[in-house]
XYZ file of N, CA and C in Angstrom:
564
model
N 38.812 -9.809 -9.124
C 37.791 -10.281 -8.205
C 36.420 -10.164 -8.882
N 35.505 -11.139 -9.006
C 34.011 -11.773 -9.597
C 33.405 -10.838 -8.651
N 31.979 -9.783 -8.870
C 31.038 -9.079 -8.239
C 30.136 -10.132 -8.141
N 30.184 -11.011 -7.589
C 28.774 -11.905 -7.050
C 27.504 -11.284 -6.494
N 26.487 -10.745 -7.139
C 25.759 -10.367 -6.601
C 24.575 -11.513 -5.971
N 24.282 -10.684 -4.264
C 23.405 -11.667 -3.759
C 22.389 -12.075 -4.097
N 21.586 -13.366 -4.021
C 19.834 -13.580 -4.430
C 18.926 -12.322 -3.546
N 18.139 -12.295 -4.842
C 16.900 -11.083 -4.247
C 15.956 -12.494 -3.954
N 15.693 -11.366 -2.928
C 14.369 -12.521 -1.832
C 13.157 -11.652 -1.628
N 12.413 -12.054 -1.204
C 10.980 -11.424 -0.099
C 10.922 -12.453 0.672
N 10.505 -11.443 1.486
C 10.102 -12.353 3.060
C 8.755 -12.072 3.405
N 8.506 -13.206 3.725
C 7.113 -13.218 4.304
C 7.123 -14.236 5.477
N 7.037 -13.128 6.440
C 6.046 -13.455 7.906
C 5.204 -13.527 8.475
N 5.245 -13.502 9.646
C 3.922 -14.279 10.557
C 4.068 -15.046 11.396
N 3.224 -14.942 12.327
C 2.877 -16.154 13.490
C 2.707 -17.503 12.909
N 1.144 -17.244 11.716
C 1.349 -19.030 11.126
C 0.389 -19.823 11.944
N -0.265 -19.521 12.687
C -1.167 -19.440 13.946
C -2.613 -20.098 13.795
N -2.723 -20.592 13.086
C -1.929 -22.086 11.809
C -1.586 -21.314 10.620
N -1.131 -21.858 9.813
C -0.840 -21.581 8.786
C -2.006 -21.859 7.910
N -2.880 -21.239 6.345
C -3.973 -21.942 5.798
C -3.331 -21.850 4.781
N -4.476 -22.075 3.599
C -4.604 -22.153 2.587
C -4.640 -20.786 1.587
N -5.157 -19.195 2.520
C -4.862 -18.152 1.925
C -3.476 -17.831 2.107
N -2.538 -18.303 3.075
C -0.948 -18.171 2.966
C -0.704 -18.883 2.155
N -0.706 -19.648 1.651
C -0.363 -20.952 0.637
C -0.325 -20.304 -0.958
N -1.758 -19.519 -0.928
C -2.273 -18.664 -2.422
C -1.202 -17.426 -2.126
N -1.205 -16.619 -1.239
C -0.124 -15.777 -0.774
C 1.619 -16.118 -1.236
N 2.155 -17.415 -0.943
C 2.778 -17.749 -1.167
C 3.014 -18.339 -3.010
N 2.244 -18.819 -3.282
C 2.136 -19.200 -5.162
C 1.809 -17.902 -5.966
N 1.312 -16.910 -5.336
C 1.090 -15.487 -6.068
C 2.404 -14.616 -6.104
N 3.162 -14.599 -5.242
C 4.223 -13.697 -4.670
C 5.445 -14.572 -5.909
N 5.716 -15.828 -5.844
C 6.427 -16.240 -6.567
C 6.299 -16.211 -7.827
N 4.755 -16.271 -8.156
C 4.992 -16.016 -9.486
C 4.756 -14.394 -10.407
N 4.287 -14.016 -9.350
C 4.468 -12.020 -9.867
C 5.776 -10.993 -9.672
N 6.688 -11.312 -8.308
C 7.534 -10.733 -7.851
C 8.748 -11.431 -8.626
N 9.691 -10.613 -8.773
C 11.184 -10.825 -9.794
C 11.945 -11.218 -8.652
N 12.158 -12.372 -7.882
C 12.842 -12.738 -6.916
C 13.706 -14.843 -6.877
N 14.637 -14.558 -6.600
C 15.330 -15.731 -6.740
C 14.812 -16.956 -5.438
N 14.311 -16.238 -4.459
C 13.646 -16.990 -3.175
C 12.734 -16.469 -2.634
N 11.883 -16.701 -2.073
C 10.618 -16.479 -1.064
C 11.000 -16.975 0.204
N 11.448 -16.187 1.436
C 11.690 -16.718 2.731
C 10.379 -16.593 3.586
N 9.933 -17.832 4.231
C 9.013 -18.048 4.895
C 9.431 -17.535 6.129
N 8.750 -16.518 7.185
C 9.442 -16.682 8.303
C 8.756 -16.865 9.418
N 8.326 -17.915 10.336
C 7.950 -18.014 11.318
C 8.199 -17.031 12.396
N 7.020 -16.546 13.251
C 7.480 -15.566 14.241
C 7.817 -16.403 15.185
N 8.359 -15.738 16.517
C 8.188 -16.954 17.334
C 7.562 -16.821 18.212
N 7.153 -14.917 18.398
C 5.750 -14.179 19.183
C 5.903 -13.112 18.715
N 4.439 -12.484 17.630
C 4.277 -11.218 17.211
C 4.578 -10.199 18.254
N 5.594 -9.392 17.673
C 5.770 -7.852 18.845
C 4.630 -7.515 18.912
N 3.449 -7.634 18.730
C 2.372 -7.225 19.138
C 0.997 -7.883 19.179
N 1.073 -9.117 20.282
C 0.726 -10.150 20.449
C 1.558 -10.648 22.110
N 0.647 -11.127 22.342
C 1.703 -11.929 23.909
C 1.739 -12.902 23.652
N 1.016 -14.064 23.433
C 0.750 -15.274 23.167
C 0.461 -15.848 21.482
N 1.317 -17.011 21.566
C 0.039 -17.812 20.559
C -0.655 -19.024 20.731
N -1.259 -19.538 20.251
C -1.922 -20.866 20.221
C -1.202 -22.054 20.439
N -0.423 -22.193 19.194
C 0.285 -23.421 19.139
C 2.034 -22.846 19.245
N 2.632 -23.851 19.847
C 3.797 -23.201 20.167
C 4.569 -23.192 18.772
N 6.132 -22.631 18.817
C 6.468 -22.095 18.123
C 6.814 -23.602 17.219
N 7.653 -24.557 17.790
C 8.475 -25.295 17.164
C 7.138 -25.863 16.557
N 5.589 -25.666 16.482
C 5.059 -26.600 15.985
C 4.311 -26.155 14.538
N 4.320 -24.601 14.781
C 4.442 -23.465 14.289
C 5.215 -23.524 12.423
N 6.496 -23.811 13.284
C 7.350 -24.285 12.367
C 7.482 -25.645 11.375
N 7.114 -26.690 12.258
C 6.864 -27.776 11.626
C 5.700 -27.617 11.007
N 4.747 -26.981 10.776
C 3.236 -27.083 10.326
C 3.753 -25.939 8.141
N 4.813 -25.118 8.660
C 5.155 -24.277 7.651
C 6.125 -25.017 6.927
N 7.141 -25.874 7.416
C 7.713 -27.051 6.287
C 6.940 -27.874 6.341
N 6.021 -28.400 6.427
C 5.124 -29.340 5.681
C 4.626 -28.753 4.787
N 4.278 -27.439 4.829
C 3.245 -26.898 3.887
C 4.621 -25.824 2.297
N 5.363 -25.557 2.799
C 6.291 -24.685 2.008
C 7.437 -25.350 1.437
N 8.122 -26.115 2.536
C 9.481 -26.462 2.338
C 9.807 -26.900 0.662
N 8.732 -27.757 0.087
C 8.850 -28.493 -1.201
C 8.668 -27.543 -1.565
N 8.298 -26.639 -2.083
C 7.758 -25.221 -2.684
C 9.374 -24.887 -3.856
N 9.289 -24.906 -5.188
C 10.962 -24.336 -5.855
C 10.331 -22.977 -5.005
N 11.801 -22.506 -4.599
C 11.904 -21.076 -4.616
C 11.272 -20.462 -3.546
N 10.841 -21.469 -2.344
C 10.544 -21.271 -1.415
C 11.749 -21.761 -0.295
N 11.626 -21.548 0.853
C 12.858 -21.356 2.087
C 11.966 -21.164 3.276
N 11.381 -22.137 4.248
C 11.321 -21.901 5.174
C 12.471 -21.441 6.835
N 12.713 -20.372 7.186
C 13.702 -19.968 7.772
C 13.018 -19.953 9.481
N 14.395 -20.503 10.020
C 13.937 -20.624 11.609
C 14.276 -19.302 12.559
N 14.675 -18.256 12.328
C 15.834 -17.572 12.613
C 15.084 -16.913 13.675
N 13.660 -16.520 13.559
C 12.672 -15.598 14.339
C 12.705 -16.573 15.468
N 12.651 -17.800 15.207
C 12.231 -18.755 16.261
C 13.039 -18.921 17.052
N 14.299 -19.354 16.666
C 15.768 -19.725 16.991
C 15.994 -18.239 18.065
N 15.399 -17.109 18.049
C 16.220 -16.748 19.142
C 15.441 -16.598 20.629
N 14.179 -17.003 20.538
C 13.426 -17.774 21.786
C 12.913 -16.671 22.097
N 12.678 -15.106 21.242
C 12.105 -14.102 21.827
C 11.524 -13.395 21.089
N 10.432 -12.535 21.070
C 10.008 -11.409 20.256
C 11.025 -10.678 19.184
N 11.271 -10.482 17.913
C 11.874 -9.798 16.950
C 11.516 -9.559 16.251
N 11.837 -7.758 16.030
C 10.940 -6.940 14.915
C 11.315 -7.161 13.602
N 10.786 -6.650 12.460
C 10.791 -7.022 11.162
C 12.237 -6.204 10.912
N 12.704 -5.336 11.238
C 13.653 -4.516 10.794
C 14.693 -5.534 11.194
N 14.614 -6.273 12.785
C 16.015 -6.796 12.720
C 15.797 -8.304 11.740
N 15.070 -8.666 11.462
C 14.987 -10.092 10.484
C 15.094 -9.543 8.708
N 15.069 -8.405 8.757
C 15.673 -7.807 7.288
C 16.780 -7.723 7.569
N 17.608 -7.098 8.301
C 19.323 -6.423 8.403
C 19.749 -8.094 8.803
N 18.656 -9.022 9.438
C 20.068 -10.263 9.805
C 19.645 -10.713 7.871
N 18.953 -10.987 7.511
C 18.708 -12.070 6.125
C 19.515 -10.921 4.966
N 19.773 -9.702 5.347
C 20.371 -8.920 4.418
C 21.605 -9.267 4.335
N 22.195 -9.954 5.389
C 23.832 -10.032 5.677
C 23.751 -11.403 4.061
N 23.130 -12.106 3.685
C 23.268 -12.896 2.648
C 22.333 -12.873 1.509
N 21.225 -12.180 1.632
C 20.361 -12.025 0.424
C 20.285 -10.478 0.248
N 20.129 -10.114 -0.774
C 19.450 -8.658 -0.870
C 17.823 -8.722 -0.696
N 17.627 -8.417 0.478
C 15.968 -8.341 0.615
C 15.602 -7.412 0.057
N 14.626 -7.203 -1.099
C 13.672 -6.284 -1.850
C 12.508 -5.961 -1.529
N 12.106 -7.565 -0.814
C 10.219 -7.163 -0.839
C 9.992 -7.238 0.945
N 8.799 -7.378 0.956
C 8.218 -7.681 2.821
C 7.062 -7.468 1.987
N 6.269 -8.982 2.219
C 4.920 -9.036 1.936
C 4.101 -9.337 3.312
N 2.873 -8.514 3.429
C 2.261 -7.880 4.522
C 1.005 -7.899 4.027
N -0.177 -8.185 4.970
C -1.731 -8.075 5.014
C -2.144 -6.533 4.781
N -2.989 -6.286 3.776
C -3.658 -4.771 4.217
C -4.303 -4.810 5.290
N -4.777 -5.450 6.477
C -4.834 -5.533 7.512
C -3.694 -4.758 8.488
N -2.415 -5.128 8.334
C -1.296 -4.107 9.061
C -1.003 -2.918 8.812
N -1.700 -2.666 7.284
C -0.892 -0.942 7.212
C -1.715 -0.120 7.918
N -2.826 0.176 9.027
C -3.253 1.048 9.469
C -2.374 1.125 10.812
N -1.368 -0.141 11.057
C -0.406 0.602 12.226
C 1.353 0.189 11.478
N 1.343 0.303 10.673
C 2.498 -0.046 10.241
C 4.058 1.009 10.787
N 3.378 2.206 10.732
C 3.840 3.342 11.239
C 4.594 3.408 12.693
N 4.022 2.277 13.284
C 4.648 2.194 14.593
C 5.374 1.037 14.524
N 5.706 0.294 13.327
C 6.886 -1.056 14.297
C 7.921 -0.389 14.390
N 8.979 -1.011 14.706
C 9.775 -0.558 14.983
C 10.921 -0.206 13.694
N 11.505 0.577 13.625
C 12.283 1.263 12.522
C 11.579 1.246 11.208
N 10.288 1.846 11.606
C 9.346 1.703 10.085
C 9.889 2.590 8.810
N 10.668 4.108 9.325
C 11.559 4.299 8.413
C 12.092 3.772 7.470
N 13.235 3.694 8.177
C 14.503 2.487 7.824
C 13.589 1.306 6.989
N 12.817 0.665 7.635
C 12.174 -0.396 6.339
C 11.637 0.297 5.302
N 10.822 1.449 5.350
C 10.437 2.200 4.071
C 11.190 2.720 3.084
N 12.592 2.490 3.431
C 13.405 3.193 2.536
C 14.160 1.603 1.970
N 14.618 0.946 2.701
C 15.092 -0.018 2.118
C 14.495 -1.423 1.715
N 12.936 -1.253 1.924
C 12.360 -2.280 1.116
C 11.134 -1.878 0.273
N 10.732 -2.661 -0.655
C 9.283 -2.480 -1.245
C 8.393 -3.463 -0.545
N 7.409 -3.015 -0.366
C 6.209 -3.597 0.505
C 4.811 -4.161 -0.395
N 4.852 -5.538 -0.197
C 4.535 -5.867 -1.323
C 2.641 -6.678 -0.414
N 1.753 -5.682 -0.530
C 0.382 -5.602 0.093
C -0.420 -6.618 -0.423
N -0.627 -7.455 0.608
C -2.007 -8.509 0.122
C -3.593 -7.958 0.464
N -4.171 -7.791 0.034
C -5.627 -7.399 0.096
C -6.159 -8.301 0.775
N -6.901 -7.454 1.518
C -7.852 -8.289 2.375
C -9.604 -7.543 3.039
N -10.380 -8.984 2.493
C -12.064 -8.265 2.533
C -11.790 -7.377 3.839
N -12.481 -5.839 3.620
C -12.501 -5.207 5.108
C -11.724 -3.988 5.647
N -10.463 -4.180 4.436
C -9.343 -3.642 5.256
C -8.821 -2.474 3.748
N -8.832 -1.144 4.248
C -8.501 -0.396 3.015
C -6.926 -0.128 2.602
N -6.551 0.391 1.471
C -5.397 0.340 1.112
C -5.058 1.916 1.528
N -4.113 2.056 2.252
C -4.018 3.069 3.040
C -2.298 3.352 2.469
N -1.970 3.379 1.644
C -0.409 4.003 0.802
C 0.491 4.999 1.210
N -0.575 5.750 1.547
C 0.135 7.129 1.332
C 1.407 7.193 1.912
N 2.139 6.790 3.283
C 2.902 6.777 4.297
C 4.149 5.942 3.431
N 4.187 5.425 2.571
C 4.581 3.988 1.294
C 5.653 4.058 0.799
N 6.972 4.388 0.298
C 7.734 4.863 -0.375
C 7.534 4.341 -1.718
N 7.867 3.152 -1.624
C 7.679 1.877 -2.882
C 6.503 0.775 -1.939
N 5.817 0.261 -3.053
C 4.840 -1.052 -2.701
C 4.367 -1.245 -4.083
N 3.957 -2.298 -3.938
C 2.956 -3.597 -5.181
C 1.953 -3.895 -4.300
N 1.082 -4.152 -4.741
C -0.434 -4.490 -4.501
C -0.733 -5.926 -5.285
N -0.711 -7.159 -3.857
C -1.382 -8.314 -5.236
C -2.674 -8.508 -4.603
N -3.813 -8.406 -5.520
C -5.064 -9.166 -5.127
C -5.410 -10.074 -5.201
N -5.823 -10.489 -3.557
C -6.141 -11.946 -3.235
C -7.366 -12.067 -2.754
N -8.097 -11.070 -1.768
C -8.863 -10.998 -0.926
C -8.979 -12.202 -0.419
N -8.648 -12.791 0.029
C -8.440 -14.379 0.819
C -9.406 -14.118 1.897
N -10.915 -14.610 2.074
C -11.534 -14.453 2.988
C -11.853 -15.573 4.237
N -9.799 -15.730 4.978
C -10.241 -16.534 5.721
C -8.922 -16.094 6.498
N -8.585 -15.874 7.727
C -7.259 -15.703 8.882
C -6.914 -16.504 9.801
N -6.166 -16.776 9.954
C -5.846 -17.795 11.543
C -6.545 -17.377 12.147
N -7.112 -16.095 12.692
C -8.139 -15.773 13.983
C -9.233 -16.245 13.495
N -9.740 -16.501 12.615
C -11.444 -16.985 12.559
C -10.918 -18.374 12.704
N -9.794 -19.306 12.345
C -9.100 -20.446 12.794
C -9.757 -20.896 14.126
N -8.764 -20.018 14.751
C -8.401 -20.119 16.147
C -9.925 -20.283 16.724
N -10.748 -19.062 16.948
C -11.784 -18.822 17.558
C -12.914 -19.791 17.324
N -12.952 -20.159 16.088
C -13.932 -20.986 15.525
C -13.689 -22.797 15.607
N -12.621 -22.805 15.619
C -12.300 -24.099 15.374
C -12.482 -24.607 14.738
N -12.518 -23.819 13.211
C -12.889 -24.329 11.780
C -11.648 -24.601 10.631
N -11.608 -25.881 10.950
C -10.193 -26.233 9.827
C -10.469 -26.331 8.249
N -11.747 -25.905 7.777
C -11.828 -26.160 6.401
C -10.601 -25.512 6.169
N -10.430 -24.377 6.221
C -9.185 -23.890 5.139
C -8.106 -24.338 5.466
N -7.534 -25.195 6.511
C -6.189 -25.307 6.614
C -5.779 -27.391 5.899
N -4.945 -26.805 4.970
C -4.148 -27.779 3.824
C -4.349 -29.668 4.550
N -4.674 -30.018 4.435
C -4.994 -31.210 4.430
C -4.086 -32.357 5.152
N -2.400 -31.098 4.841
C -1.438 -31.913 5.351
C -1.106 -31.594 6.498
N -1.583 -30.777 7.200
C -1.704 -30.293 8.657
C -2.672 -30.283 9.323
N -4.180 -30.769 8.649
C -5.328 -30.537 9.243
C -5.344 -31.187 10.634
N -4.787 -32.721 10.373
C -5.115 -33.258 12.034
C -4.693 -32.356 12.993
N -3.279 -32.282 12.764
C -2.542 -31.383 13.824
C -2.928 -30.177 14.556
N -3.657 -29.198 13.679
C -4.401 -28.181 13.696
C -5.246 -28.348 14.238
N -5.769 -29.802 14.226
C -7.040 -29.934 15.385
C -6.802 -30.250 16.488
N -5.874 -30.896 16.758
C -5.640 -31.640 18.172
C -5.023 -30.425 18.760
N -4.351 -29.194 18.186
C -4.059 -28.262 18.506
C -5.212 -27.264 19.238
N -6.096 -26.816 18.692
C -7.423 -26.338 18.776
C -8.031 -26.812 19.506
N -7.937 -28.072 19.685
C -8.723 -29.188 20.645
C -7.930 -28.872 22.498
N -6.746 -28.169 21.844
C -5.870 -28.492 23.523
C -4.828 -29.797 23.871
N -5.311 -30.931 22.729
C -4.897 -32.097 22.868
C -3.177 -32.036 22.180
N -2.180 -31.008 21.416
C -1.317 -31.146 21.284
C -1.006 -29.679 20.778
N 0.003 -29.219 21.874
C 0.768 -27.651 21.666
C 1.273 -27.727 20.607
């Protein structure tokens, strides 16, 4: 019997709430620094810590294969979405583990000052490396860490200044309308 070992992946999530152009650099940095056979995109379909989003999910989704799908070595995955409810990061590692060996979870330095509380933050600290995007504002807070990588991006732009502002410069050109009529109210 052949030991087939599975593709190593990272996953990277999110709402997507639009999606911009610093996920995009997020996404072309991770692939080309991290030792991984795929990059799984994963749409949330409502942050556990969040009630709402903007634009609904399925559009969510369509806005992240326009922008990823062509990507080598990218994988946009529906799976967060597909089950029509809030799901924590631990259970979208143990389901994508059943066929990839997940290694990484790339995450905003923005989240590690509550990282401590998702749910089975353990359990993820032991079985993944956490692979930290920098961000203007937000300090690198490790210590709690088992394994992590640090890539610097400082990307000084978020879906919330998006959202609030109604400023689409940063979002990709190939979603911009959408993003507006979204923002506008004129299409969920």
């Amino acid at each position: 019997m052949v030991n087939q070992s599975k593709p190593t992946v990272a996953i990277f999530g999110g709402s997507f709430d639009p999606p911009h152009k610093g996920h995009q650099q997020i996404v072309e940095k991770a692939i080309e620094i991290l030792d991984i056979d795929k990059l799984l995109v994963v749409p949330a379909y409502l942050n556990p810590f969040k009630i709402s989003s903007l634009a609904l999910a399925s559009t969510r989704l369509a806005w992240c294969h326009t922008l990823f799908s062509k990507q080598d070595k990218v994988q946009v995955e529906d799976y967060e979405i597909k089950q029509g409810k809030s799901i924590t990061t631990s259970e979208t590692v143990k389901h994508f583990n059943m066929t990839y060996h997940v290694k990484y979870l790339i995450i905003g330095s923005d989240n590690l000052s509550t990282l401590s509380q998702w749910h089975e933050f353990e359990w993820l600290n032991k079985h993944i490396t956490w692979v930290i995007i920098t961000r203007d504002g937000y300090d690198l807070e490790l210590d709690d860490l088992q394994n992590w990588k640090v890539l610097n991006l400082d990307v000084a732009i978020s879906s919330t200044h998006i959202r609030d502002n109604k400023d689409v410069y940063h979002v990709d050109d190939k979603i911009k309308a959408s993003v507006k009529d979204t923002l506008e109210g004129n299409n969920k």
